[in-house]
Each structure stands twice: as C-alpha cells, then as structure tokens.
Short mmCIF file of C-alpha atoms and ligand atoms in Angstrom, two decimals:
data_model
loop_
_atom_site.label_atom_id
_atom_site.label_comp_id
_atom_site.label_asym_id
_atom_site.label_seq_id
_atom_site.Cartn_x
_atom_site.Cartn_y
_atom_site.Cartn_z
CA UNK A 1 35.82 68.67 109.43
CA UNK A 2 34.96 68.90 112.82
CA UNK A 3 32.06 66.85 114.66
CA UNK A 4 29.61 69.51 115.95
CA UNK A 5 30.01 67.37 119.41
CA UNK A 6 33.78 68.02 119.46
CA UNK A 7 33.31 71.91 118.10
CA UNK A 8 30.87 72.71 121.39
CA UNK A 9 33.66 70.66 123.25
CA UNK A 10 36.04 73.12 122.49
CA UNK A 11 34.38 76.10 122.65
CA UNK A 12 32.93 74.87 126.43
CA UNK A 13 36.87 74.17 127.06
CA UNK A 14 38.45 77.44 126.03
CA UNK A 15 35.37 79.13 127.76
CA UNK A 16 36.36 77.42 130.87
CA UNK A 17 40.04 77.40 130.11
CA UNK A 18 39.68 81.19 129.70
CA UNK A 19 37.17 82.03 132.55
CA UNK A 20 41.04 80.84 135.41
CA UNK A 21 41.92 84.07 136.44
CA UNK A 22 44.17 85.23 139.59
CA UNK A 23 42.30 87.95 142.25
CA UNK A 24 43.96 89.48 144.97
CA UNK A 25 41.38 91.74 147.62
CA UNK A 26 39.91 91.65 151.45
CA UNK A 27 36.06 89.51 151.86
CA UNK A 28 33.55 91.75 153.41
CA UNK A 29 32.77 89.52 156.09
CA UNK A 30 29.38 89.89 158.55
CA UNK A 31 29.30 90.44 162.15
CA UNK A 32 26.69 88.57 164.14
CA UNK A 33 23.02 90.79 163.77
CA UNK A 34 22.62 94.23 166.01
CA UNK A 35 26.82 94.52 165.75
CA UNK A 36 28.57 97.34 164.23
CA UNK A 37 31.95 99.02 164.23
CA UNK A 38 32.27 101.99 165.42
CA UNK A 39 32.10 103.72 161.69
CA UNK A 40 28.31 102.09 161.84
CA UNK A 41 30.03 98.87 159.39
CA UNK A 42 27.93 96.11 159.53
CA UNK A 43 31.57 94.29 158.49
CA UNK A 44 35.27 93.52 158.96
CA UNK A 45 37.41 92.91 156.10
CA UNK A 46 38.93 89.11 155.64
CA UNK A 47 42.73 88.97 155.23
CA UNK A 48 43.83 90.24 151.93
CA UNK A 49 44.31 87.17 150.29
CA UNK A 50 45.00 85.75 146.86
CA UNK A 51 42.68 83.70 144.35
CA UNK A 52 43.51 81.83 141.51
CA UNK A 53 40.05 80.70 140.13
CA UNK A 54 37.98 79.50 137.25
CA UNK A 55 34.95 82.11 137.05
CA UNK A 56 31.38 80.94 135.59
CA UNK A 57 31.51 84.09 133.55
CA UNK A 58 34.43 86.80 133.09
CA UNK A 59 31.93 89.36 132.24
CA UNK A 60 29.11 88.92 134.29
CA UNK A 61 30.59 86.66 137.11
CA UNK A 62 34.20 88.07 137.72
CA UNK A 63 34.61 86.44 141.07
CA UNK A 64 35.39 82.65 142.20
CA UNK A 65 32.11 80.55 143.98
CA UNK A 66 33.26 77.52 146.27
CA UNK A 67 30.63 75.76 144.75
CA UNK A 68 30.85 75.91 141.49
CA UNK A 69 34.49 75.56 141.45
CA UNK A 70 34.78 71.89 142.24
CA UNK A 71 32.38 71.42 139.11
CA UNK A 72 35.11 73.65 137.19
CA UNK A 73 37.71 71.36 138.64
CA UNK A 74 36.41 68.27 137.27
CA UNK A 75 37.57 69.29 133.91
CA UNK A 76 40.51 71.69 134.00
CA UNK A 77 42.22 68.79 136.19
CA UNK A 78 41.83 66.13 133.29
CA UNK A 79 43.06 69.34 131.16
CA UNK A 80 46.32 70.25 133.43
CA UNK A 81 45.83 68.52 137.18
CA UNK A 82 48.81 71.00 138.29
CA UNK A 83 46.15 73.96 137.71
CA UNK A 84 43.58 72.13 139.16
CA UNK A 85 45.64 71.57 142.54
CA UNK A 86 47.00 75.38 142.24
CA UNK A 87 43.27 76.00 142.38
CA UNK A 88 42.59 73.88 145.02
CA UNK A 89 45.08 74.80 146.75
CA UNK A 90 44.58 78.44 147.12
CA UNK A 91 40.80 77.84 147.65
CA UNK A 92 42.11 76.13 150.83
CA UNK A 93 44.37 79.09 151.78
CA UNK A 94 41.26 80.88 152.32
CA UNK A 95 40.06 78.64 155.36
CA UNK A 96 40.02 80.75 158.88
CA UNK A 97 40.44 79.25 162.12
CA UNK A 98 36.91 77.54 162.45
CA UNK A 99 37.23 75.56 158.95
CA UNK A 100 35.29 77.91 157.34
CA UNK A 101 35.75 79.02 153.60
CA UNK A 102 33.80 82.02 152.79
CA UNK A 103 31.42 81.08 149.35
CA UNK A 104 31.59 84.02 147.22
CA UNK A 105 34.99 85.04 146.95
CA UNK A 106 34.73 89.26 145.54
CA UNK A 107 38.01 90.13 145.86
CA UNK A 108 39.46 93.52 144.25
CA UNK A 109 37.53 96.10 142.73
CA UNK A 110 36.39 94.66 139.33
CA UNK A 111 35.19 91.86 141.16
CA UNK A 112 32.94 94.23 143.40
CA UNK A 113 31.60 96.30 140.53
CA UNK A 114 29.85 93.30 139.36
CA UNK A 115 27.89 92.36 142.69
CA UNK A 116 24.47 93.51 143.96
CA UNK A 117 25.10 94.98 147.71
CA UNK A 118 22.53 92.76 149.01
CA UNK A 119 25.46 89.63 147.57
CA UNK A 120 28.70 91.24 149.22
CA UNK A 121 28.81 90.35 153.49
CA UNK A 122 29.86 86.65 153.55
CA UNK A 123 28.09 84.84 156.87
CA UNK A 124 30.37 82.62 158.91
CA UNK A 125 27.18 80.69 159.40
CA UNK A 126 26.58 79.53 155.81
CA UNK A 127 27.77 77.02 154.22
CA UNK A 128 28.15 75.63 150.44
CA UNK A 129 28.68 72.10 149.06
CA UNK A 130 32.25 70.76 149.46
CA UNK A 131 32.22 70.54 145.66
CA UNK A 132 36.07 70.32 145.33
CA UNK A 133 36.03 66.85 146.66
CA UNK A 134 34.83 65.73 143.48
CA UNK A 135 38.12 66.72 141.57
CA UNK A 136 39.98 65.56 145.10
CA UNK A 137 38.25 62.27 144.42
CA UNK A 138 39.06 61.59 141.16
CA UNK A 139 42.76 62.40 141.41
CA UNK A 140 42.81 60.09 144.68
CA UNK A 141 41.28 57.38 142.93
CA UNK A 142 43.46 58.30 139.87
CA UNK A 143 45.93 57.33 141.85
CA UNK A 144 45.32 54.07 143.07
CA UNK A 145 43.98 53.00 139.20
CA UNK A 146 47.27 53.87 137.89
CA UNK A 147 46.03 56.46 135.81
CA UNK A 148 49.07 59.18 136.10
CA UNK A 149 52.52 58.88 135.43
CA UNK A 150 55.03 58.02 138.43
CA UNK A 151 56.08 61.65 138.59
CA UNK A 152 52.77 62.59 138.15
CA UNK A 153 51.27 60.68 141.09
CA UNK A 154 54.02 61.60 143.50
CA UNK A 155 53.15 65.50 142.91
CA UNK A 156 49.79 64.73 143.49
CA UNK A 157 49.95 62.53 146.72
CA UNK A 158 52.24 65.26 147.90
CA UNK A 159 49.76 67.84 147.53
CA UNK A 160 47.01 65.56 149.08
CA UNK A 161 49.27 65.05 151.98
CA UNK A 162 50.19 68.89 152.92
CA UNK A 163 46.35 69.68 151.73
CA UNK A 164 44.63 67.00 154.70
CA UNK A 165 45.25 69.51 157.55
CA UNK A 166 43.13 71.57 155.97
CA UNK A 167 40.46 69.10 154.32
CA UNK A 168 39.81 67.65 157.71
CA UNK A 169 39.47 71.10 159.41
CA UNK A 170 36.99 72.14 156.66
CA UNK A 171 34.98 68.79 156.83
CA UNK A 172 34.66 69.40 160.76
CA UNK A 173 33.29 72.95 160.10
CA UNK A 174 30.51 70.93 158.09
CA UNK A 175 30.32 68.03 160.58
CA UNK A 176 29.73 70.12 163.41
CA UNK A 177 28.04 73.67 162.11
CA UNK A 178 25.94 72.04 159.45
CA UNK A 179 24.42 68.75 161.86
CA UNK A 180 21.11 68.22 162.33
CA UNK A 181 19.01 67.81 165.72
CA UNK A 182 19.50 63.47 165.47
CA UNK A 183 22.90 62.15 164.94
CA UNK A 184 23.70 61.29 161.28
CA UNK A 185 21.86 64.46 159.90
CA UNK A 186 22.55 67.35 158.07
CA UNK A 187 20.60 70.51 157.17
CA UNK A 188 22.24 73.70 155.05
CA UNK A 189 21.74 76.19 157.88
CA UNK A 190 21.09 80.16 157.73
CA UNK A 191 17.54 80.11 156.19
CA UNK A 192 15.61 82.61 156.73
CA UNK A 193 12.63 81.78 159.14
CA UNK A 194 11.05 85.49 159.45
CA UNK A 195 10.97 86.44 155.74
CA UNK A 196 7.48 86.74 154.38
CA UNK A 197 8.87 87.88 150.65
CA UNK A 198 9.74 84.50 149.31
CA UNK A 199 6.72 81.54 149.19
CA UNK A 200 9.65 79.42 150.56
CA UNK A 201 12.98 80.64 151.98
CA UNK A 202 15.29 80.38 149.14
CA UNK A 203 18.78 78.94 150.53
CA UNK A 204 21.96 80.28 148.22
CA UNK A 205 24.33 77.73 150.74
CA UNK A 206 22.74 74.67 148.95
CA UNK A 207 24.14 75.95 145.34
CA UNK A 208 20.79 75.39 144.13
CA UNK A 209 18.75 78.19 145.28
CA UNK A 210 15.43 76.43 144.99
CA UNK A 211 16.29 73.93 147.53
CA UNK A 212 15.27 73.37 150.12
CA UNK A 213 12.01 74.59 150.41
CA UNK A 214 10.37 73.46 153.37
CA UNK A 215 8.03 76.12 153.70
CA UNK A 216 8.77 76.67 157.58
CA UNK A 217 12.66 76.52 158.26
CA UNK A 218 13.75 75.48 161.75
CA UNK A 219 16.04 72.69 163.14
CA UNK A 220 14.23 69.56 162.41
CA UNK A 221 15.16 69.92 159.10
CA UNK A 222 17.59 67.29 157.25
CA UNK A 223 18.21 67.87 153.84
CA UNK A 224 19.43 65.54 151.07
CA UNK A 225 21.69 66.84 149.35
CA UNK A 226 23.91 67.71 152.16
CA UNK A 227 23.68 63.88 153.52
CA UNK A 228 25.33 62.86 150.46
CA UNK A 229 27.92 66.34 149.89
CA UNK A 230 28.64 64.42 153.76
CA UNK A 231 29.29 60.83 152.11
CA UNK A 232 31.17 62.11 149.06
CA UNK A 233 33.74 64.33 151.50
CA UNK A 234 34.15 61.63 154.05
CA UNK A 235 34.89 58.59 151.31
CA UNK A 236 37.20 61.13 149.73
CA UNK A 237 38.86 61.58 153.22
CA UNK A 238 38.66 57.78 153.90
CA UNK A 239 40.78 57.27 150.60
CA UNK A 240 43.48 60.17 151.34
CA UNK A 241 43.78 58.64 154.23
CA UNK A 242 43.96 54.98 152.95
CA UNK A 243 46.69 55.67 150.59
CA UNK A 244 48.45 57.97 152.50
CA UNK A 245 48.64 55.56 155.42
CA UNK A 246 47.20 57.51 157.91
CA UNK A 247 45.58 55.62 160.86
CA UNK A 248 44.75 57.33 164.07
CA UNK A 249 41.75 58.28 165.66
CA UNK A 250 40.56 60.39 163.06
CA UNK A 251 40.72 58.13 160.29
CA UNK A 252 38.55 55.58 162.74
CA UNK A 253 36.01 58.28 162.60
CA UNK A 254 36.20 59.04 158.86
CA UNK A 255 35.10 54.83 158.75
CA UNK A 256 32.86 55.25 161.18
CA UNK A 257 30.87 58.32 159.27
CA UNK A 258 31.22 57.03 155.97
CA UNK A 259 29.37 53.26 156.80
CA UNK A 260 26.63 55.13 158.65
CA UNK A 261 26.64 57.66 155.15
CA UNK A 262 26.32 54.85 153.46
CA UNK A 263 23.82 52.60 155.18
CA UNK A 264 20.98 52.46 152.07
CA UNK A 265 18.12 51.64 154.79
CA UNK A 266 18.70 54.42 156.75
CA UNK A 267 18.92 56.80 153.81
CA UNK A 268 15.44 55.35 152.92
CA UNK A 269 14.34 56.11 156.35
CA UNK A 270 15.60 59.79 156.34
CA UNK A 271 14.27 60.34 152.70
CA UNK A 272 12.45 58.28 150.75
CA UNK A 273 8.76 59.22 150.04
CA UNK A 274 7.19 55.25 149.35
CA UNK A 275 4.00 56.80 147.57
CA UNK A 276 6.32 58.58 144.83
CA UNK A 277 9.15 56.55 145.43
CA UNK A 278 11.16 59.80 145.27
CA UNK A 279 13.95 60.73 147.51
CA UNK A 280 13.19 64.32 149.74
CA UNK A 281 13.70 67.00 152.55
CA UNK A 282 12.35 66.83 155.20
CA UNK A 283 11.11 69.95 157.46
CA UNK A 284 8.00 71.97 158.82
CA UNK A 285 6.10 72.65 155.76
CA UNK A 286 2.83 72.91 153.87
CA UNK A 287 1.95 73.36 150.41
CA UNK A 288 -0.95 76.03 151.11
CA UNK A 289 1.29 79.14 151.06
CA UNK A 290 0.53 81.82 148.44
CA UNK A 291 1.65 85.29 147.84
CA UNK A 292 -1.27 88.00 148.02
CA UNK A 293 -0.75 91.75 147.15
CA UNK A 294 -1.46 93.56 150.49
CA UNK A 295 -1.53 97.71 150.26
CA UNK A 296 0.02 99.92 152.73
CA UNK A 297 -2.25 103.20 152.22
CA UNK A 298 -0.72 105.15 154.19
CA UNK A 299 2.58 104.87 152.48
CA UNK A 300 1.20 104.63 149.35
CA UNK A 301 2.51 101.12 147.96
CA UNK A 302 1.20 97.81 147.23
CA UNK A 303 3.40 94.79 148.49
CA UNK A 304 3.43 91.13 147.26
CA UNK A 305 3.68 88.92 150.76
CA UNK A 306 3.51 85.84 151.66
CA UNK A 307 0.19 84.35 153.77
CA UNK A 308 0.02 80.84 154.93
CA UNK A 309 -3.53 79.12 154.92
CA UNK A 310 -2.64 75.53 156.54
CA UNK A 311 -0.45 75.36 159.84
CA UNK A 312 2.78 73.29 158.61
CA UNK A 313 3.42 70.33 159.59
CA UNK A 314 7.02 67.78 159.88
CA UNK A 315 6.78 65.98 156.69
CA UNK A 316 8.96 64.84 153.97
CA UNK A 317 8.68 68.09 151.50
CA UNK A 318 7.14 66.64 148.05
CA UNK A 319 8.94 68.23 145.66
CA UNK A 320 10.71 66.10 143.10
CA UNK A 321 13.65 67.85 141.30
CA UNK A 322 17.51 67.77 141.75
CA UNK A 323 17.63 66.70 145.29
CA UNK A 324 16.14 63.55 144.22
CA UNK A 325 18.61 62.51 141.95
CA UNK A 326 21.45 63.33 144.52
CA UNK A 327 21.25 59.55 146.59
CA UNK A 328 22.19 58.31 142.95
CA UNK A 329 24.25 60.44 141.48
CA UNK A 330 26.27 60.41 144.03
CA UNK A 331 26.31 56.73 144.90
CA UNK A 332 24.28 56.02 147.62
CA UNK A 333 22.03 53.60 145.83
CA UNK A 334 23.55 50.19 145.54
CA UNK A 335 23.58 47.88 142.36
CA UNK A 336 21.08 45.71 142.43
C1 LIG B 23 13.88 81.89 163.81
O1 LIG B 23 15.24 81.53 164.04
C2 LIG B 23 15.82 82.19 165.15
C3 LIG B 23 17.30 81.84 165.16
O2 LIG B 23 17.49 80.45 165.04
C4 LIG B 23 15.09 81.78 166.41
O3 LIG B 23 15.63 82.43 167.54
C5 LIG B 23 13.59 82.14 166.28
O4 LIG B 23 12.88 81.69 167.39
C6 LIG B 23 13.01 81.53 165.01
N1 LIG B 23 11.64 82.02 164.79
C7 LIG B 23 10.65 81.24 164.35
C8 LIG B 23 9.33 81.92 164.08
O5 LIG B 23 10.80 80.04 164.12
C1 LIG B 24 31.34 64.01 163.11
O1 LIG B 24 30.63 64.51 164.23
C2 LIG B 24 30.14 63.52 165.10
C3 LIG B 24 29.26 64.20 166.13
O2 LIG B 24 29.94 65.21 166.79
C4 LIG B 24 31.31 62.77 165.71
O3 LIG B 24 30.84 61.77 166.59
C5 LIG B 24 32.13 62.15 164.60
O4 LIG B 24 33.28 61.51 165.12
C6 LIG B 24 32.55 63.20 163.58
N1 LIG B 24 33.18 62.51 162.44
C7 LIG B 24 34.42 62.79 162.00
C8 LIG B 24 34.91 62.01 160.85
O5 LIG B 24 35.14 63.63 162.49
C1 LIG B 25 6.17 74.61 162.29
O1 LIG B 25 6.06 76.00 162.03
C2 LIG B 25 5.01 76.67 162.74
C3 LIG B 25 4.94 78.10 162.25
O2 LIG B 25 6.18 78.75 162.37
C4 LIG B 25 5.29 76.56 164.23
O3 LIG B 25 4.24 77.19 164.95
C5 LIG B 25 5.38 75.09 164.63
O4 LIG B 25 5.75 74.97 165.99
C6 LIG B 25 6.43 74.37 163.78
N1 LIG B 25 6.36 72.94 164.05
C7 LIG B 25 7.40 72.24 164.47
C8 LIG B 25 7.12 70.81 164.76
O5 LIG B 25 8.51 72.72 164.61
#
C-alpha cells in the first residue's frame, strides 16, 4: 500500500516528467511601437531555434515559460540533473546579443494553436524572473556539499563553466534594463501607464500577474521581488565563480552587488512597511481607483473603465501577498 503523500508524489512527478517535450519554431518578436515591415507586420521572426522544455500543461500550455521553468527544474534535476542541464542549457541558447531571453517560448505550430493573439509578440523590453538560478544554485552548492558522485560533479562544473558566458550576459540584461532610478534598485519594467482597463496595470514579467500594482506605473518604482530574483542570481554567480576560480573584475562586482543585495537595513529601508511590519512595492499609487461602467451612445456599447478619485502619491503599496514573503523565502532575512 501506498501512502496517499507518496501516490500524489508520483502522479505530480510523471505529470512533470511527462509535460519535457522538444519544440523547434521562429518567436514572433515586437518591433518598437509605430514600426512595421513593409507587409504592415508589427514583427520579425527570432532565429529558428530549438527547445527542450518542461511545459505546465501539454494540453493547455504546449509551450516552455522562462519562469516557470526554473521551478520545473528544481525537481526534474534531483530526478536526472543531465535533463535538467539539457534544459538549461538550451533555454540559454535562446539568449540574443543584448542578454535577453524571450519569456514565452511558442515555437512550431501546435504550440501557436494554443495562444491568444494578444500572448504571441515577445517585447525585448520585458523581463521575467531568472528562475533557473534556483536549480543553478542547488547543483552549485551540490557541489561544494559533496552531494554528487566524482563523475557526476565534473559534468556538472563543466557545464557551469561553458554556461557563465552566458549567465553573466543574461544577469547584465537584468542589471542594466531592469534598474531602478537610485542605485541598488530594481523595478519589472514594461507596465502599462496609459491603460484605463485594468484597476492596476497587471505586469505578466513579474510571473505573478497581480504584482505589482502600484496603481500609477512610472520609474520611481522598486519592486521586491525583483531585489531579491537580483540577490538569488548574483550569489549564484558569486558561487560559480568561487568554485570555478574565476577572479577578475567581474567577479569583484558580483561581491560587490551581492553585499549591497544583502544588506538587511537597507532592504528594510527600500521595503518594509513598520505599521504592518510587512515587506512592499513601492510606486505612485492610491487605493481610491474603481472601475465605473461609462456608455458610448453613439456606438452603442457600455464600457467598464477605470476612474481615479485621489491623485496618487510615492508610497510603499499596502498590499500584503506573495511579494511579502519573497525577503524570506529567499534569504534575505537573517537568523536571529
Ligand atoms: C508613460 O510611459 C511613457 C514611456 O515610458 C512615457 O513617455 C509617458 O510620459 C508616460 N505617461 C504617463 C502618463 O506617465
Ligand atoms: C550592476 O550595475 C551597476 C550599475 O551599472 C554596476 O555598477 C555593477 O558593477 C553591476 N554589477 C555587476 C555584477 O555586473
Ligand atoms: C503620480 O501619477 C500622477 C498621475 O499620472 C502624476 O500626475 C504624478 O506626477 C505622479 N507622481 C510622481 C511623483 O511621479
């Protein structure tokens, strides 16, 4: 007899296990607003390129997400880590020139048939969390606890080694693209400031589509969740780096980042809310926005928009949910 805990274990596994599937098809990929070709596309077409992914759902989802992929990661590697770094690996084949790895990855035609139009163009702008450093992490620290077998370690510090080209050229697209206005801050950028659809501009980049929510986006925002995506990726780097030997410049910096990441006062400075003791965002926002059906007579259609009844102001934005949890989960809080 199996324990119903081990039976849901399974059947999560298998799921998972059964979701890796190999893609092979050209990104839709958006030019900047008010550019078109000349056949009036709004697009150019990525290199064709190859994906061998774990998909949430074969069915409904058959297409690989950067984000949710380093989630994926964290068990198929503890499963088989040479699929895991096959994954990995052609997840980084996708970077282009600037470091940037385009989210959604809908490559071939089953993979299209499955995605709302509004889903397809992939913005060179956006951004999504640098999830797979949490399966890089674990097999670098797997490493120095002694946790693989001799072979084992050697094929994985070889991968790590030919992979850091490209994990440093992706963690400058964040460090520089994805900074806020004051050094040490981070904001997902791309929201949409003009939309008056949405009570708050709902941000895909963050992978949690409900944050952040500052009610007014623009530029002062820092957010979070990205300050500690930042922290994870540059520790990860610091310890690829440590074990590989590497000590130039660039490592110096990786340091450099990862003390000022890590510096608890000034994460309570950026974030921390003293009345709810809750770690937030911080942007332009109010809490007085409401949507109000407004009718268009002469076309003949009633519209849900948005109107705001208090001018927003810079505040931490009180909302506690997942982006609270994030300083901890991911570390930032030291033992008492
Ligand atoms: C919205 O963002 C664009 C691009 O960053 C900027 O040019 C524009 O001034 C912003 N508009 C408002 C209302 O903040
Ligand atoms: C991140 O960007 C800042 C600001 O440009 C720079 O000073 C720092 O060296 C960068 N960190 C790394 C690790 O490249
Ligand atoms: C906050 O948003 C409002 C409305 O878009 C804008 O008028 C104001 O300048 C913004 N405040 C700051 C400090 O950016």
């Amino acid at each position: 007899i199996v324990s119903k805990e081990l039976s849901v274990g399974r059947a999560a596994l298998s799921s998972l296990l059964g979701g890796i599937g190999y893609f092979y098809g050209q990104s839709k990929i958006a030019l900047p607003k008010g550019f078109s070709q000349k056949n009036g596309d709004k697009y150019i077409p990525y290199w064709p390129a190859a994906l061998y992914t774990a998909v949430p759902s074969r069915s409904f989802f058959p297409r690989g997400f950067l984000w949710d992929e380093g989630f994926h990661q964290l068990v198929i590697w503890r499963w088989d880590a040479h699929i895991s770094m096959d994954i990995i690996g052609h997840w980084l084949d996708l970077i282009n020139a600037d470091g940037w790895i385009p989210r959604e990855q809908i490559l071939g035609a089953e993979a299209l048939s499955k995605v709302p139009e509004e889903f397809v163009l992939q913005y060179p702008s956006n951004g999504n969390p640098p999830t797979l450093f949490l399966a890089l992490r674990d097999l670098a620290s797997g490493i120095h606890a002694h946790q693989f077998s001799d072979e084992e370690a050697e094929k994985i510090s070889t991968f790590l080694k030919r992979a850091y080209v490209r994990l440093n050229s992706w963690f400058q697209w964040f460090n520089s693209t994805q900074s806020g206005k004051y050094e040490g801050t981070f904001f997902w950028h791309g929201r949409d400031n003009m939309t008056t659809r949405e009570l708050n501009p709902k941000t895909l980049t963050s992978g949690l589509d409900d944050y952040p929510r500052a009610s007014h986006p623009n530029d002062e925002e820092r957010h979070v969740d990205l300050r500690c995506w930042m922290l994870l990726a540059t520790n990860c780097m610091r310890s690829i780096a440590g074990f590989l030997k590497m000590d130039s410049s660039l490592e110096k910096d990786y340091y450099k980042l990862s003390d000022q990441l890590s510096d608890f006062e000034t994460l309570n400075k950026m974030h921390l809310d003293d009345k709810t003791g809750a770690y937030f965002d911080f942007g332009n926002h109010t809490e007085k926005v409401r949507l109000r059906w407004y009718e268009d007579r002469e076309a003949m259609k009633r519209e849900l928009l948005r109107e705001t009844l208090e001018a927003p102001q810079l505040q931490l934005v009180p909302h506690v949910g997942y982006v609270s949890l994030f300083p901890f989960m991911m570390g930032a809080i030291p033992p008492v």
